[in-house]
PDB file of N, CA and C in Angstrom:
ATOM      1  N   UNK X   1      98.644  56.486  98.030  1.00  0.00           N
ATOM      2  CA  UNK X   1      98.497  57.685  97.264  1.00  0.00           C
ATOM      3  C   UNK X   1      98.826  58.875  98.167  1.00  0.00           C
ATOM      4  N   UNK X   2      99.688  59.752  97.648  1.00  0.00           N
ATOM      5  CA  UNK X   2     100.114  60.917  98.415  1.00  0.00           C
ATOM      6  C   UNK X   2      99.373  62.153  97.905  1.00  0.00           C
ATOM      7  N   UNK X   3      98.708  62.838  98.810  1.00  0.00           N
ATOM      8  CA  UNK X   3      97.900  63.983  98.427  1.00  0.00           C
ATOM      9  C   UNK X   3      98.570  65.319  98.682  1.00  0.00           C
ATOM     10  N   UNK X   4      99.728  65.332  99.294  1.00  0.00           N
ATOM     11  CA  UNK X   4     100.403  66.591  99.605  1.00  0.00           C
ATOM     12  C   UNK X   4     101.314  66.995  98.463  1.00  0.00           C
ATOM     13  N   UNK X   5     101.496  68.267  98.322  1.00  0.00           N
ATOM     14  CA  UNK X   5     102.384  68.790  97.288  1.00  0.00           C
ATOM     15  C   UNK X   5     103.828  68.539  97.699  1.00  0.00           C
ATOM     16  N   UNK X   6     104.712  68.420  96.752  1.00  0.00           N
ATOM     17  CA  UNK X   6     106.119  68.215  97.092  1.00  0.00           C
ATOM     18  C   UNK X   6     106.672  69.435  97.832  1.00  0.00           C
ATOM     19  N   UNK X   7     107.534  69.166  98.731  1.00  0.00           N
ATOM     20  CA  UNK X   7     108.110  70.243  99.546  1.00  0.00           C
ATOM     21  C   UNK X   7     109.067  71.069  98.692  1.00  0.00           C
ATOM     22  N   UNK X   8     108.890  72.353  98.740  1.00  0.00           N
ATOM     23  CA  UNK X   8     109.802  73.262  98.046  1.00  0.00           C
ATOM     24  C   UNK X   8     110.449  74.153  99.089  1.00  0.00           C
ATOM     25  N   UNK X   9     111.672  74.468  98.869  1.00  0.00           N
ATOM     26  CA  UNK X   9     112.373  75.346  99.801  1.00  0.00           C
ATOM     27  C   UNK X   9     112.313  76.759  99.268  1.00  0.00           C
ATOM     28  N   UNK X  10     111.989  77.664 100.130  1.00  0.00           N
ATOM     29  CA  UNK X  10     111.937  79.073  99.759  1.00  0.00           C
ATOM     30  C   UNK X  10     113.245  79.727 100.140  1.00  0.00           C
ATOM     31  N   UNK X  11     113.830  80.441  99.222  1.00  0.00           N
ATOM     32  CA  UNK X  11     115.108  81.107  99.448  1.00  0.00           C
ATOM     33  C   UNK X  11     114.936  82.600  99.690  1.00  0.00           C
ATOM     34  N   UNK X  12     113.722  83.019  99.998  1.00  0.00           N
ATOM     35  CA  UNK X  12     113.498  84.452 100.182  1.00  0.00           C
ATOM     36  C   UNK X  12     114.156  84.966 101.458  1.00  0.00           C
ATOM     37  N   UNK X  13     114.346  84.126 102.444  1.00  0.00           N
ATOM     38  CA  UNK X  13     114.975  84.576 103.686  1.00  0.00           C
ATOM     39  C   UNK X  13     116.386  85.060 103.477  1.00  0.00           C
ATOM     40  N   UNK X  14     117.147  84.366 102.655  1.00  0.00           N
ATOM     41  CA  UNK X  14     118.523  84.783 102.382  1.00  0.00           C
ATOM     42  C   UNK X  14     118.523  86.063 101.564  1.00  0.00           C
ATOM     43  N   UNK X  15     117.625  86.144 100.584  1.00  0.00           N
ATOM     44  CA  UNK X  15     117.565  87.350  99.767  1.00  0.00           C
ATOM     45  C   UNK X  15     117.145  88.547 100.609  1.00  0.00           C
ATOM     46  N   UNK X  16     116.240  88.320 101.557  1.00  0.00           N
ATOM     47  CA  UNK X  16     115.814  89.405 102.438  1.00  0.00           C
ATOM     48  C   UNK X  16     116.966  89.901 103.300  1.00  0.00           C
ATOM     49  N   UNK X  17     117.760  88.992 103.830  1.00  0.00           N
ATOM     50  CA  UNK X  17     118.880  89.417 104.669  1.00  0.00           C
ATOM     51  C   UNK X  17     119.950  90.115 103.844  1.00  0.00           C
ATOM     52  N   UNK X  18     120.137  89.690 102.590  1.00  0.00           N
ATOM     53  CA  UNK X  18     121.078  90.400 101.724  1.00  0.00           C
ATOM     54  C   UNK X  18     120.585  91.822 101.460  1.00  0.00           C
ATOM     55  N   UNK X  19     119.287  91.974 101.277  1.00  0.00           N
ATOM     56  CA  UNK X  19     118.719  93.307 101.090  1.00  0.00           C
ATOM     57  C   UNK X  19     118.874  94.167 102.327  1.00  0.00           C
ATOM     58  N   UNK X  20     118.726  93.559 103.496  1.00  0.00           N
ATOM     59  CA  UNK X  20     118.925  94.305 104.741  1.00  0.00           C
ATOM     60  C   UNK X  20     120.366  94.770 104.874  1.00  0.00           C
ATOM     61  N   UNK X  21     121.302  93.920 104.477  1.00  0.00           N
ATOM     62  CA  UNK X  21     122.718  94.296 104.555  1.00  0.00           C
ATOM     63  C   UNK X  21     123.018  95.479 103.644  1.00  0.00           C
ATOM     64  N   UNK X  22     122.503  95.432 102.427  1.00  0.00           N
ATOM     65  CA  UNK X  22     122.728  96.531 101.480  1.00  0.00           C
ATOM     66  C   UNK X  22     122.017  97.800 101.966  1.00  0.00           C
ATOM     67  N   UNK X  23     120.801  97.646 102.472  1.00  0.00           N
ATOM     68  CA  UNK X  23     120.052  98.813 102.976  1.00  0.00           C
ATOM     69  C   UNK X  23     120.768  99.454 104.165  1.00  0.00           C
ATOM     70  N   UNK X  24     121.331  98.642 105.047  1.00  0.00           N
ATOM     71  CA  UNK X  24     122.055  99.207 106.186  1.00  0.00           C
ATOM     72  C   UNK X  24     123.277  99.994 105.714  1.00  0.00           C
ATOM     73  N   UNK X  25     123.958  99.485 104.696  1.00  0.00           N
ATOM     74  CA  UNK X  25     125.117 100.196 104.150  1.00  0.00           C
ATOM     75  C   UNK X  25     124.690 101.540 103.545  1.00  0.00           C
ATOM     76  N   UNK X  26     123.627 101.531 102.745  1.00  0.00           N
ATOM     77  CA  UNK X  26     123.162 102.756 102.096  1.00  0.00           C
ATOM     78  C   UNK X  26     122.664 103.768 103.131  1.00  0.00           C
ATOM     79  N   UNK X  27     121.892 103.305 104.110  1.00  0.00           N
ATOM     80  CA  UNK X  27     121.393 104.214 105.145  1.00  0.00           C
ATOM     81  C   UNK X  27     122.527 104.782 105.986  1.00  0.00           C
ATOM     82  N   UNK X  28     123.513 103.954 106.296  1.00  0.00           N
ATOM     83  CA  UNK X  28     124.663 104.443 107.055  1.00  0.00           C
ATOM     84  C   UNK X  28     125.446 105.485 106.282  1.00  0.00           C
ATOM     85  N   UNK X  29     125.581 105.270 104.980  1.00  0.00           N
ATOM     86  CA  UNK X  29     126.297 106.223 104.140  1.00  0.00           C
ATOM     87  C   UNK X  29     125.527 107.541 104.023  1.00  0.00           C
ATOM     88  N   UNK X  30     124.229 107.455 103.814  1.00  0.00           N
ATOM     89  CA  UNK X  30     123.417 108.664 103.748  1.00  0.00           C
ATOM     90  C   UNK X  30     123.368 109.378 105.096  1.00  0.00           C
ATOM     91  N   UNK X  31     123.409 108.615 106.171  1.00  0.00           N
ATOM     92  CA  UNK X  31     123.343 109.200 107.504  1.00  0.00           C
ATOM     93  C   UNK X  31     124.533 110.082 107.839  1.00  0.00           C
ATOM     94  N   UNK X  32     125.647 109.881 107.147  1.00  0.00           N
ATOM     95  CA  UNK X  32     126.791 110.762 107.377  1.00  0.00           C
ATOM     96  C   UNK X  32     126.517 112.173 106.877  1.00  0.00           C
ATOM     97  N   UNK X  33     125.575 112.292 105.934  1.00  0.00           N
ATOM     98  CA  UNK X  33     125.285 113.592 105.345  1.00  0.00           C
ATOM     99  C   UNK X  33     124.036 114.246 105.910  1.00  0.00           C
ATOM    100  N   UNK X  34     122.961 113.471 106.059  1.00  0.00           N
ATOM    101  CA  UNK X  34     121.682 114.041 106.509  1.00  0.00           C
ATOM    102  C   UNK X  34     120.999 113.084 107.477  1.00  0.00           C
ATOM    103  N   UNK X  35     120.231 113.634 108.386  1.00  0.00           N
ATOM    104  CA  UNK X  35     119.362 112.875 109.297  1.00  0.00           C
ATOM    105  C   UNK X  35     120.056 111.725 110.015  1.00  0.00           C
ATOM    106  N   UNK X  36     121.260 111.981 110.488  1.00  0.00           N
ATOM    107  CA  UNK X  36     121.997 110.901 111.146  1.00  0.00           C
ATOM    108  C   UNK X  36     121.349 110.435 112.441  1.00  0.00           C
ATOM    109  N   UNK X  37     120.510 111.241 113.053  1.00  0.00           N
ATOM    110  CA  UNK X  37     119.843 110.826 114.283  1.00  0.00           C
ATOM    111  C   UNK X  37     118.834 109.705 114.003  1.00  0.00           C
ATOM    112  N   UNK X  38     118.297 109.647 112.774  1.00  0.00           N
ATOM    113  CA  UNK X  38     117.355 108.585 112.400  1.00  0.00           C
ATOM    114  C   UNK X  38     118.032 107.469 111.614  1.00  0.00           C
ATOM    115  N   UNK X  39     118.856 107.848 110.646  1.00  0.00           N
ATOM    116  CA  UNK X  39     119.442 106.854 109.748  1.00  0.00           C
ATOM    117  C   UNK X  39     120.523 106.012 110.424  1.00  0.00           C
ATOM    118  N   UNK X  40     121.236 106.573 111.382  1.00  0.00           N
ATOM    119  CA  UNK X  40     122.263 105.808 112.097  1.00  0.00           C
ATOM    120  C   UNK X  40     121.684 104.613 112.846  1.00  0.00           C
ATOM    121  N   UNK X  41     120.699 104.829 113.710  1.00  0.00           N
ATOM    122  CA  UNK X  41     120.095 103.682 114.410  1.00  0.00           C
ATOM    123  C   UNK X  41     119.407 102.690 113.473  1.00  0.00           C
ATOM    124  N   UNK X  42     118.818 103.188 112.377  1.00  0.00           N
ATOM    125  CA  UNK X  42     118.200 102.268 111.420  1.00  0.00           C
ATOM    126  C   UNK X  42     119.248 101.393 110.754  1.00  0.00           C
ATOM    127  N   UNK X  43     120.396 101.969 110.407  1.00  0.00           N
ATOM    128  CA  UNK X  43     121.477 101.199 109.799  1.00  0.00           C
ATOM    129  C   UNK X  43     122.009 100.156 110.776  1.00  0.00           C
ATOM    130  N   UNK X  44     122.138 100.526 112.039  1.00  0.00           N
ATOM    131  CA  UNK X  44     122.619  99.590 113.051  1.00  0.00           C
ATOM    132  C   UNK X  44     121.631  98.440 113.223  1.00  0.00           C
ATOM    133  N   UNK X  45     120.348  98.750 113.278  1.00  0.00           N
ATOM    134  CA  UNK X  45     119.331  97.714 113.467  1.00  0.00           C
ATOM    135  C   UNK X  45     119.281  96.761 112.276  1.00  0.00           C
ATOM    136  N   UNK X  46     119.280  97.298 111.058  1.00  0.00           N
ATOM    137  CA  UNK X  46     119.229  96.439 109.875  1.00  0.00           C
ATOM    138  C   UNK X  46     120.477  95.564 109.757  1.00  0.00           C
ATOM    139  N   UNK X  47     121.630  96.139 110.034  1.00  0.00           N
ATOM    140  CA  UNK X  47     122.864  95.361 109.961  1.00  0.00           C
ATOM    141  C   UNK X  47     122.879  94.260 111.017  1.00  0.00           C
ATOM    142  N   UNK X  48     122.399  94.562 112.201  1.00  0.00           N
ATOM    143  CA  UNK X  48     122.373  93.554 113.266  1.00  0.00           C
ATOM    144  C   UNK X  48     121.451  92.393 112.913  1.00  0.00           C
ATOM    145  N   UNK X  49     120.274  92.705 112.380  1.00  0.00           N
ATOM    146  CA  UNK X  49     119.338  91.646 111.990  1.00  0.00           C
ATOM    147  C   UNK X  49     119.909  90.824 110.842  1.00  0.00           C
ATOM    148  N   UNK X  50     120.525  91.486 109.864  1.00  0.00           N
ATOM    149  CA  UNK X  50     121.112  90.767 108.730  1.00  0.00           C
ATOM    150  C   UNK X  50     122.235  89.839 109.191  1.00  0.00           C
ATOM    151  N   UNK X  51     123.077  90.316 110.093  1.00  0.00           N
ATOM    152  CA  UNK X  51     124.166  89.471 110.601  1.00  0.00           C
ATOM    153  C   UNK X  51     123.618  88.322 111.451  1.00  0.00           C
ATOM    154  N   UNK X  52     122.595  88.590 112.227  1.00  0.00           N
ATOM    155  CA  UNK X  52     122.006  87.566 113.084  1.00  0.00           C
ATOM    156  C   UNK X  52     121.357  86.459 112.253  1.00  0.00           C
ATOM    157  N   UNK X  53     120.748  86.847 111.132  1.00  0.00           N
ATOM    158  CA  UNK X  53     120.095  85.859 110.267  1.00  0.00           C
ATOM    159  C   UNK X  53     121.060  85.173 109.314  1.00  0.00           C
ATOM    160  N   UNK X  54     122.294  85.618 109.262  1.00  0.00           N
ATOM    161  CA  UNK X  54     123.311  84.962 108.440  1.00  0.00           C
ATOM    162  C   UNK X  54     123.288  85.370 106.985  1.00  0.00           C
ATOM    163  N   UNK X  55     123.500  86.633 106.732  1.00  0.00           N
ATOM    164  CA  UNK X  55     123.502  87.129 105.365  1.00  0.00           C
ATOM    165  C   UNK X  55     124.736  86.659 104.603  1.00  0.00           C
ATOM    166  N   UNK X  56     124.593  86.558 103.293  1.00  0.00           N
ATOM    167  CA  UNK X  56     125.736  86.233 102.447  1.00  0.00           C
ATOM    168  C   UNK X  56     126.601  87.475 102.216  1.00  0.00           C
ATOM    169  N   UNK X  57     126.051  88.636 102.429  1.00  0.00           N
ATOM    170  CA  UNK X  57     126.783  89.900 102.252  1.00  0.00           C
ATOM    171  C   UNK X  57     127.237  90.427 103.612  1.00  0.00           C
ATOM    172  N   UNK X  58     128.025  89.639 104.262  1.00  0.00           N
ATOM    173  CA  UNK X  58     128.495  89.962 105.610  1.00  0.00           C
ATOM    174  C   UNK X  58     129.320  91.249 105.637  1.00  0.00           C
ATOM    175  N   UNK X  59     130.122  91.461 104.624  1.00  0.00           N
ATOM    176  CA  UNK X  59     130.956  92.663 104.561  1.00  0.00           C
ATOM    177  C   UNK X  59     130.135  93.936 104.498  1.00  0.00           C
ATOM    178  N   UNK X  60     129.082  93.920 103.680  1.00  0.00           N
ATOM    179  CA  UNK X  60     128.223  95.103 103.590  1.00  0.00           C
ATOM    180  C   UNK X  60     127.481  95.332 104.889  1.00  0.00           C
ATOM    181  N   UNK X  61     127.063  94.252 105.541  1.00  0.00           N
ATOM    182  CA  UNK X  61     126.374  94.408 106.823  1.00  0.00           C
ATOM    183  C   UNK X  61     127.320  94.998 107.866  1.00  0.00           C
ATOM    184  N   UNK X  62     128.558  94.558 107.877  1.00  0.00           N
ATOM    185  CA  UNK X  62     129.532  95.107 108.825  1.00  0.00           C
ATOM    186  C   UNK X  62     129.841  96.568 108.512  1.00  0.00           C
ATOM    187  N   UNK X  63     129.915  96.905 107.220  1.00  0.00           N
ATOM    188  CA  UNK X  63     130.108  98.311 106.854  1.00  0.00           C
ATOM    189  C   UNK X  63     128.914  99.154 107.279  1.00  0.00           C
ATOM    190  N   UNK X  64     127.709  98.624 107.106  1.00  0.00           N
ATOM    191  CA  UNK X  64     126.510  99.330 107.541  1.00  0.00           C
ATOM    192  C   UNK X  64     126.499  99.542 109.037  1.00  0.00           C
ATOM    193  N   UNK X  65     126.937  98.529 109.768  1.00  0.00           N
ATOM    194  CA  UNK X  65     127.019  98.640 111.224  1.00  0.00           C
ATOM    195  C   UNK X  65     128.034  99.713 111.620  1.00  0.00           C
ATOM    196  N   UNK X  66     129.186  99.693 110.986  1.00  0.00           N
ATOM    197  CA  UNK X  66     130.214 100.693 111.282  1.00  0.00           C
ATOM    198  C   UNK X  66     129.790 102.096 110.903  1.00  0.00           C
ATOM    199  N   UNK X  67     129.135 102.239 109.760  1.00  0.00           N
ATOM    200  CA  UNK X  67     128.666 103.563 109.338  1.00  0.00           C
ATOM    201  C   UNK X  67     127.545 104.070 110.234  1.00  0.00           C
ATOM    202  N   UNK X  68     126.695 103.164 110.715  1.00  0.00           N
ATOM    203  CA  UNK X  68     125.640 103.568 111.649  1.00  0.00           C
ATOM    204  C   UNK X  68     126.217 104.102 112.946  1.00  0.00           C
ATOM    205  N   UNK X  69     127.253 103.438 113.442  1.00  0.00           N
ATOM    206  CA  UNK X  69     127.929 103.921 114.653  1.00  0.00           C
ATOM    207  C   UNK X  69     128.624 105.243 114.367  1.00  0.00           C
ATOM    208  N   UNK X  70     129.243 105.360 113.186  1.00  0.00           N
ATOM    209  CA  UNK X  70     129.906 106.613 112.815  1.00  0.00           C
ATOM    210  C   UNK X  70     128.893 107.757 112.713  1.00  0.00           C
ATOM    211  N   UNK X  71     127.689 107.462 112.222  1.00  0.00           N
ATOM    212  CA  UNK X  71     126.640 108.483 112.164  1.00  0.00           C
ATOM    213  C   UNK X  71     126.357 109.052 113.546  1.00  0.00           C
ATOM    214  N   UNK X  72     126.231 108.173 114.505  1.00  0.00           N
ATOM    215  CA  UNK X  72     125.935 108.629 115.870  1.00  0.00           C
ATOM    216  C   UNK X  72     127.119 109.372 116.486  1.00  0.00           C
ATOM    217  N   UNK X  73     128.330 108.948 116.169  1.00  0.00           N
ATOM    218  CA  UNK X  73     129.504 109.660 116.674  1.00  0.00           C
ATOM    219  C   UNK X  73     129.625 111.055 116.066  1.00  0.00           C
ATOM    220  N   UNK X  74     129.302 111.180 114.783  1.00  0.00           N
ATOM    221  CA  UNK X  74     129.302 112.500 114.138  1.00  0.00           C
ATOM    222  C   UNK X  74     128.252 113.390 114.783  1.00  0.00           C
ATOM    223  N   UNK X  75     127.081 112.831 115.053  1.00  0.00           N
ATOM    224  CA  UNK X  75     126.029 113.604 115.716  1.00  0.00           C
ATOM    225  C   UNK X  75     126.487 114.078 117.088  1.00  0.00           C
ATOM    226  N   UNK X  76     127.104 113.203 117.859  1.00  0.00           N
ATOM    227  CA  UNK X  76     127.581 113.568 119.193  1.00  0.00           C
ATOM    228  C   UNK X  76     128.648 114.665 119.093  1.00  0.00           C
ATOM    229  N   UNK X  77     129.535 114.552 118.122  1.00  0.00           N
ATOM    230  CA  UNK X  77     130.586 115.559 117.960  1.00  0.00           C
ATOM    231  C   UNK X  77     130.002 116.929 117.619  1.00  0.00           C
ATOM    232  N   UNK X  78     129.025 116.964 116.716  1.00  0.00           N
ATOM    233  CA  UNK X  78     128.422 118.248 116.352  1.00  0.00           C
ATOM    234  C   UNK X  78     127.558 118.809 117.469  1.00  0.00           C
ATOM    235  N   UNK X  79     126.887 117.951 118.204  1.00  0.00           N
ATOM    236  CA  UNK X  79     126.091 118.434 119.338  1.00  0.00           C
ATOM    237  C   UNK X  79     127.009 119.008 120.407  1.00  0.00           C
ATOM    238  N   UNK X  80     128.137 118.358 120.644  1.00  0.00           N
ATOM    239  CA  UNK X  80     129.090 118.868 121.632  1.00  0.00           C
ATOM    240  C   UNK X  80     129.705 120.188 121.179  1.00  0.00           C
ATOM    241  N   UNK X  81     129.837 120.374 119.869  1.00  0.00           N
ATOM    242  CA  UNK X  81     130.474 121.589 119.372  1.00  0.00           C
ATOM    243  C   UNK X  81     129.559 122.813 119.488  1.00  0.00           C
ATOM    244  N   UNK X  82     128.250 122.649 119.184  1.00  0.00           N
ATOM    245  CA  UNK X  82     127.387 123.836 119.217  1.00  0.00           C
ATOM    246  C   UNK X  82     126.136 123.686 120.082  1.00  0.00           C
ATOM    247  N   UNK X  83     126.045 122.629 120.856  1.00  0.00           N
ATOM    248  CA  UNK X  83     124.972 122.419 121.824  1.00  0.00           C
ATOM    249  C   UNK X  83     123.555 122.442 121.235  1.00  0.00           C
ATOM    250  N   UNK X  84     123.403 121.989 120.001  1.00  0.00           N
ATOM    251  CA  UNK X  84     122.073 121.853 119.381  1.00  0.00           C
ATOM    252  C   UNK X  84     121.966 120.477 118.751  1.00  0.00           C
ATOM    253  N   UNK X  85     120.729 120.030 118.492  1.00  0.00           N
ATOM    254  CA  UNK X  85     120.529 118.731 117.845  1.00  0.00           C
ATOM    255  C   UNK X  85     120.605 118.823 116.324  1.00  0.00           C
ATOM    256  N   UNK X  86     120.739 120.008 115.769  1.00  0.00           N
ATOM    257  CA  UNK X  86     120.826 120.159 114.330  1.00  0.00           C
ATOM    258  C   UNK X  86     122.203 120.675 113.954  1.00  0.00           C
ATOM    259  N   UNK X  87     122.608 120.325 112.748  1.00  0.00           N
ATOM    260  CA  UNK X  87     123.887 120.803 112.258  1.00  0.00           C
ATOM    261  C   UNK X  87     123.812 120.941 110.751  1.00  0.00           C
ATOM    262  N   UNK X  88     124.692 121.737 110.183  1.00  0.00           N
ATOM    263  CA  UNK X  88     124.756 121.908 108.747  1.00  0.00           C
ATOM    264  C   UNK X  88     126.210 121.969 108.320  1.00  0.00           C
ATOM    265  N   UNK X  89     126.422 121.666 107.061  1.00  0.00           N
ATOM    266  CA  UNK X  89     127.804 121.687 106.536  1.00  0.00           C
ATOM    267  C   UNK X  89     128.238 123.078 106.170  1.00  0.00           C
TER     268      UNK X  89
END
């Protein structure tokens, strides 16, 4: 007699990584407009974790990674232009 419940596989890990990939893309896109000093590194971190865990949305994670890097490059360009940590359009 077997007293243990049948093994079920949980697929939440893949769904979580897909959400991280989409979140990194959205944060990277928003970071181009506002708060790039915070949103850029967050997009890079989420995209890196999603890629490391093997997301099914690899393209979005790569876009999030690229946009996160672009956020930081935009910040560096504006800081170099007017020597402040803030900028406006």
